[in-house]
Amino acid sequence: MLRPQLQQSSQSTKTLIPYWNTKPLFFASFPINILNNKNLRVNKKKKNFITKAVVSSTENSTYVQSSNIEKSTSGKAIVIVQRTVGGTNFSFTRGLDDIGDLFGRSLLLSIVAAELDPKTGIEKPIVEGFARRGRDVDGNREYEVEFVIPEDFGDVGAILIENQHRKQMYVKNIVIDGFVHGKVEITCNSWVHSKYDNPDKRIFFTNKSYLPSQTPSGVKKLRETELVTLRGDGFGERKIFERIYDYDVYNDIGDPDGDGDGKRPVLGGKELPYPRRCRTGRPRSEKDPLSESKSDFTYVPRDEAFSEVKSLSFSGNTIYAVLHAIVPGLQSIITDPELGFPHFPAIDSIYNVEVELPALQTNSLFSIIRRLIRAISETRKDVLLFRTPEFLERDKFAWFRDVEFARQTLAGLNPYSIRLVREWPLKSKLDPEVYGPPESEITKELIELEIGGFMTVEEAVHQKKLFILDYHDLLLPYVNKVNELKGTVLYGSRTLFFLTPNGTLRPLTIELTRPPIDDKPQWKQVYCPTWYATGAWLWRIAKAHVLAHDSGYHQLVSHWLRTHCCTEPYIIASNRQLSAMHPIYRLLFPHFRYTMEINGTAREALINANGVIESSFSPGKYSMELSSVAYDLEWRFDREALPEDLISRGLAEEDPNAPYGLRLTIEDYPFASDGLVLWDILKQWVTNYVNHYYPHTNLIESDEELQAWWSEIKNVGHGDKKDEPWWPELNTPNDLIGIVTTIIWVTSGHHAAVNFGQYSYAGYFPNRPTIARSKMPTEDPTDEEWEDFLNKPEEALLKCFPSQLQATKVIAVLDVLSNHSPDEEYVGTNIEPFWKDEPVINAAFEVFSGKLKELEGIIDARNADCNLKNRNGAGVMPYELLKPFSEPGITGKVMPYELLKPFSEPGITGKGVPYSISI
């Protein structure tokens, strides 16, 4: 908090002069730490001189105590405030605020000198003035203030703003003219609270970045004070206008006070380790004191909330997509929410057949649906159909083929799970007393039969030809618990692939395992591609189970945990420990945009108890608990760096002669190939940036803010893993470069690769079912069950797929999550003002942006190369997820891997790499 520190004047009182000037301009001789003083401070201007004044006020007049006379110059400041789409910035009702604007009492600006007075060693007098509302320009509103500047004021260090309105306002920037070194522009891009909500003034520093030791003397106290304000005191329920960053465990996912089974364990702590989230301070649940109660409002610090454009886009797409989910499944919701699809044409009808709405009932839900349908119908949007996913447009039957099943492990939604087989035979590490024999049923003879005598298993392992999707040990402890739930079946699974001479993967075997339960022993069975009907259908159903496992792991671990969840502590620590003028804060700032808001939304509607994830993915109510287990067993900060991740999975090895110092085990691995180029571009940008601000190692060691930031990330934000030996040290510029590049990669490239292709690949759910609802036909079948399978194998597969309600619900969510908003910010596009004002950083950014444009061409060339069969071919989706830019629509019929491409148009494009995790 900014607390007043009153100082007594050493001068005797002279003449008291009533001051009635209505101009919103004045100058004060008080030191800057008097930030909450309610006494007015005004000036008395006479030609090119200014009277220093100590001001007292009564109810009806203000008195000025005359003092020394100094030379001065005139100055002017313009505050640019963003107006909303609705025509105002603050959503205020006309009245008192408009009256304040009319009389020039909208914003009180206090300009703080950068340096202390060299004679006295204390703060120089601040320059203050009320800003009057000016003109509206390009959707923004300008507020202007004129003032006088003492000749010895020096450079501007900061501006304090007191918002006199009763509602908050969004200040974009402030331009000050009249100082010796020309115009000063201060970038704000922040909400400023009303003084009626919080009397403390907002602090904005200039665009020049400083390490703590280099902070101008006049703003050192402000730098420290602002960080104290952002940390809060850890008490009380947070309010919408606040900017406090603090930590809490995930105790808000459940709903123990609601109807039904809403209680969920707390994530975070010894039993279920987890990253920390932002503390909201909501009251505890009545039925479960360990859990937080539910509320219509989920707090995030004010500047972390969506912009209006983003909010409208997100809300509009959500409504549009949810209607798509409700309408096709409406009859099944009323009659049978577990109803599956009767045949494949019924699945296709989701995309190309209009469904007539039944007569809606009069309860509130149906009334809301009817109103929304009517409102959106007026926009002439077809609310009864999903758009056809690009994957389906390119090749309607690709999902059915093994080659596509294997290709997507390298160029699909979840390229983070495929691993090299390094040991043979395969063996579980779980306790055999609990989970049964650890040995795999995938034998040497079976593999050698599948690869047709091409080589022995030992040779295949040695030559790095065998790869695996291994969800055996992760899922097996949850199999029996999940299988007790209604409508879902889980197994532990292993899926083996062989690297063919043409660089593609060929599926060899799938092993599904159920641990012992009651009086039943462990059950496990291996399935292979076969040339006879029964085996072929069993293989297809086994693939559906594996795809459900992979979909769950993708959503809960590769996507949610490793990007959204693990990034939130970085954001909290950055705001608590790094000043807004710290160069590393300003480097990371665009990479944290909107993440806390989207995470809060996810906790309310996606990963919450009985939410979309629990109701539509195989682990059910254990979904988030499973992500905690994955965090405990698998997550390591050092392996979040792309090169280390690839090496840890056996997909690359260090080679100083190879591009980027790594040689890929699978040369045509689109995600890795494109990702390493992007990683290198990001790292070079970070290197240039860090080396500019930290030319010497001792600057890293002596930077108390930086050291506190890294310590808090390790010991608090990821405190459940604080004692792990793999945490990087932070002693040198190279250490910092590695840490920051890893964080930036996670928020940009990693997230783009696992998010923006969701609708394209999983919008047609047979390609990536999220849940398997029936057991394998060969698991302890009755005679009747086996006969039904033999007579109607297609029906067995359809029964295994998600229900109509589950499928349409997930498709609706994927539609929303795959969208780029109109105000999306892509890496390397618009330079941050803080970077632009520093010539060395500006030049480095130009190089960075140019390299990203080169990556665009590299990806296009790779997608056009017919020798790269994992991203080129008849009906093949080209890999575009790491393509920096995103254009609407598609060109040609081959879908390249472009998920990591940086620039983009809004909507579903399957390409474009935003700075941040913003959806």
CSV table of N, CA and C in Angstrom, one decimal, residues 185 187 189 207 586-587 589-591 685 689 693 824-850 852-853 903 915:
chain,number,residue,atom,x,y,z
A,185,GLU,N,6.8,9.2,-23.6
A,185,GLU,CA,5.6,8.3,-23.7
A,185,GLU,C,5.7,7.2,-22.7
A,187,THR,N,3.8,3.8,-21.6
A,187,THR,CA,2.9,2.8,-22.0
A,187,THR,C,2.2,2.2,-20.7
A,189,ASN,N,-1.5,0.5,-20.7
A,189,ASN,CA,-2.3,-0.6,-21.0
A,189,ASN,C,-2.7,-1.3,-19.7
A,207,ASN,N,9.1,4.0,-20.0
A,207,ASN,CA,9.3,2.8,-20.9
A,207,ASN,C,10.7,2.3,-20.8
A,586,ARG,N,9.4,-7.2,-18.6
A,586,ARG,CA,8.9,-6.7,-19.9
A,586,ARG,C,9.2,-7.7,-21.0
A,587,LEU,N,10.2,-8.5,-20.9
A,587,LEU,CA,10.4,-9.6,-22.0
A,587,LEU,C,9.3,-10.6,-21.9
A,589,PHE,N,6.2,-10.3,-20.4
A,589,PHE,CA,4.9,-9.7,-20.2
A,589,PHE,C,4.0,-10.2,-21.4
A,590,PRO,N,4.3,-10.1,-22.7
A,590,PRO,CA,3.3,-10.5,-23.7
A,590,PRO,C,3.1,-12.0,-23.7
A,591,HIS,N,3.9,-12.8,-23.1
A,591,HIS,CA,3.7,-14.2,-23.1
A,591,HIS,C,2.8,-14.7,-21.9
A,685,TRP,N,16.6,-14.7,-29.9
A,685,TRP,CA,16.0,-13.4,-29.4
A,685,TRP,C,16.2,-13.2,-27.9
A,689,TYR,N,18.6,-10.3,-26.1
A,689,TYR,CA,17.9,-9.4,-25.1
A,689,TYR,C,18.6,-9.5,-23.7
A,693,TYR,N,21.1,-6.5,-21.3
A,693,TYR,CA,20.9,-6.0,-20.0
A,693,TYR,C,21.8,-6.7,-18.9
A,824,GLU,N,-5.8,-11.3,-31.2
A,824,GLU,CA,-4.6,-12.2,-31.0
A,824,GLU,C,-3.3,-11.5,-31.3
A,825,GLU,N,-2.3,-11.8,-30.4
A,825,GLU,CA,-1.0,-11.2,-30.7
A,825,GLU,C,0.0,-12.4,-30.9
A,826,TYR,N,0.6,-12.3,-32.1
A,826,TYR,CA,1.5,-13.4,-32.5
A,826,TYR,C,2.9,-13.1,-32.3
A,827,VAL,N,3.7,-14.1,-32.0
A,827,VAL,CA,5.1,-13.8,-31.8
A,827,VAL,C,5.8,-13.1,-33.0
A,828,GLY,N,6.6,-12.1,-32.6
A,828,GLY,CA,7.3,-11.4,-33.7
A,828,GLY,C,6.5,-10.4,-34.5
A,829,THR,N,5.3,-10.2,-34.2
A,829,THR,CA,4.5,-9.2,-35.1
A,829,THR,C,4.7,-7.8,-34.5
A,830,ASN,N,3.9,-7.4,-33.5
A,830,ASN,CA,4.0,-6.0,-33.0
A,830,ASN,C,5.0,-5.9,-31.9
A,831,ILE,N,6.0,-5.0,-32.1
A,831,ILE,CA,7.0,-4.8,-31.1
A,831,ILE,C,6.4,-4.1,-29.8
A,832,GLU,N,6.8,-4.6,-28.7
A,832,GLU,CA,6.4,-3.9,-27.4
A,832,GLU,C,7.1,-2.5,-27.3
A,833,PRO,N,6.3,-1.5,-26.8
A,833,PRO,CA,7.0,-0.2,-26.7
A,833,PRO,C,8.2,-0.2,-25.9
A,834,PHE,N,8.3,-1.0,-24.9
A,834,PHE,CA,9.5,-1.0,-24.0
A,834,PHE,C,10.7,-1.5,-24.8
A,835,TRP,N,10.5,-2.4,-25.8
A,835,TRP,CA,11.6,-2.9,-26.6
A,835,TRP,C,12.0,-1.9,-27.7
A,836,LYS,N,11.0,-1.2,-28.3
A,836,LYS,CA,11.2,-0.3,-29.4
A,836,LYS,C,12.0,0.9,-29.0
A,837,ASP,N,11.8,1.3,-27.7
A,837,ASP,CA,12.5,2.5,-27.3
A,837,ASP,C,14.0,2.3,-27.0
A,838,GLU,N,14.4,1.0,-27.0
A,838,GLU,CA,15.8,0.7,-26.8
A,838,GLU,C,16.4,0.3,-28.1
A,839,PRO,N,17.3,1.1,-28.7
A,839,PRO,CA,17.8,0.7,-30.1
A,839,PRO,C,18.4,-0.7,-30.2
A,840,VAL,N,19.2,-1.1,-29.3
A,840,VAL,CA,19.7,-2.5,-29.4
A,840,VAL,C,18.6,-3.5,-29.4
A,841,ILE,N,17.7,-3.4,-28.6
A,841,ILE,CA,16.6,-4.4,-28.5
A,841,ILE,C,15.7,-4.3,-29.7
A,842,ASN,N,15.5,-3.0,-30.2
A,842,ASN,CA,14.7,-2.8,-31.4
A,842,ASN,C,15.3,-3.6,-32.6
A,843,ALA,N,16.6,-3.4,-32.7
A,843,ALA,CA,17.3,-4.1,-33.8
A,843,ALA,C,17.3,-5.6,-33.6
A,844,ALA,N,17.4,-6.1,-32.4
A,844,ALA,CA,17.3,-7.6,-32.2
A,844,ALA,C,15.9,-8.1,-32.5
A,845,PHE,N,14.9,-7.3,-32.2
A,845,PHE,CA,13.5,-7.7,-32.5
A,845,PHE,C,13.3,-7.8,-34.0
A,846,GLU,N,13.9,-6.9,-34.8
A,846,GLU,CA,13.8,-6.9,-36.2
A,846,GLU,C,14.4,-8.2,-36.8
A,847,VAL,N,15.5,-8.6,-36.2
A,847,VAL,CA,16.1,-9.9,-36.6
A,847,VAL,C,15.2,-11.0,-36.3
A,848,PHE,N,14.6,-11.0,-35.0
A,848,PHE,CA,13.7,-12.0,-34.5
A,848,PHE,C,12.5,-12.1,-35.5
A,849,SER,N,11.9,-11.0,-35.8
A,849,SER,CA,10.7,-11.0,-36.7
A,849,SER,C,11.0,-11.5,-38.1
A,850,GLY,N,12.2,-11.1,-38.6
A,850,GLY,CA,12.6,-11.6,-39.9
A,850,GLY,C,12.8,-13.1,-39.9
A,852,LEU,N,11.3,-15.3,-38.1
A,852,LEU,CA,10.0,-16.0,-38.1
A,852,LEU,C,9.4,-16.0,-39.5
A,853,LYS,N,9.6,-14.9,-40.2
A,853,LYS,CA,9.1,-14.9,-41.6
A,853,LYS,C,9.8,-16.0,-42.4
A,903,PHE,N,1.8,-15.9,-37.4
A,903,PHE,CA,0.9,-14.8,-37.6
A,903,PHE,C,-0.5,-15.3,-38.1
A,915,TYR,N,1.8,-15.2,-28.8
A,915,TYR,CA,2.8,-15.0,-27.7
A,915,TYR,C,2.4,-15.9,-26.5
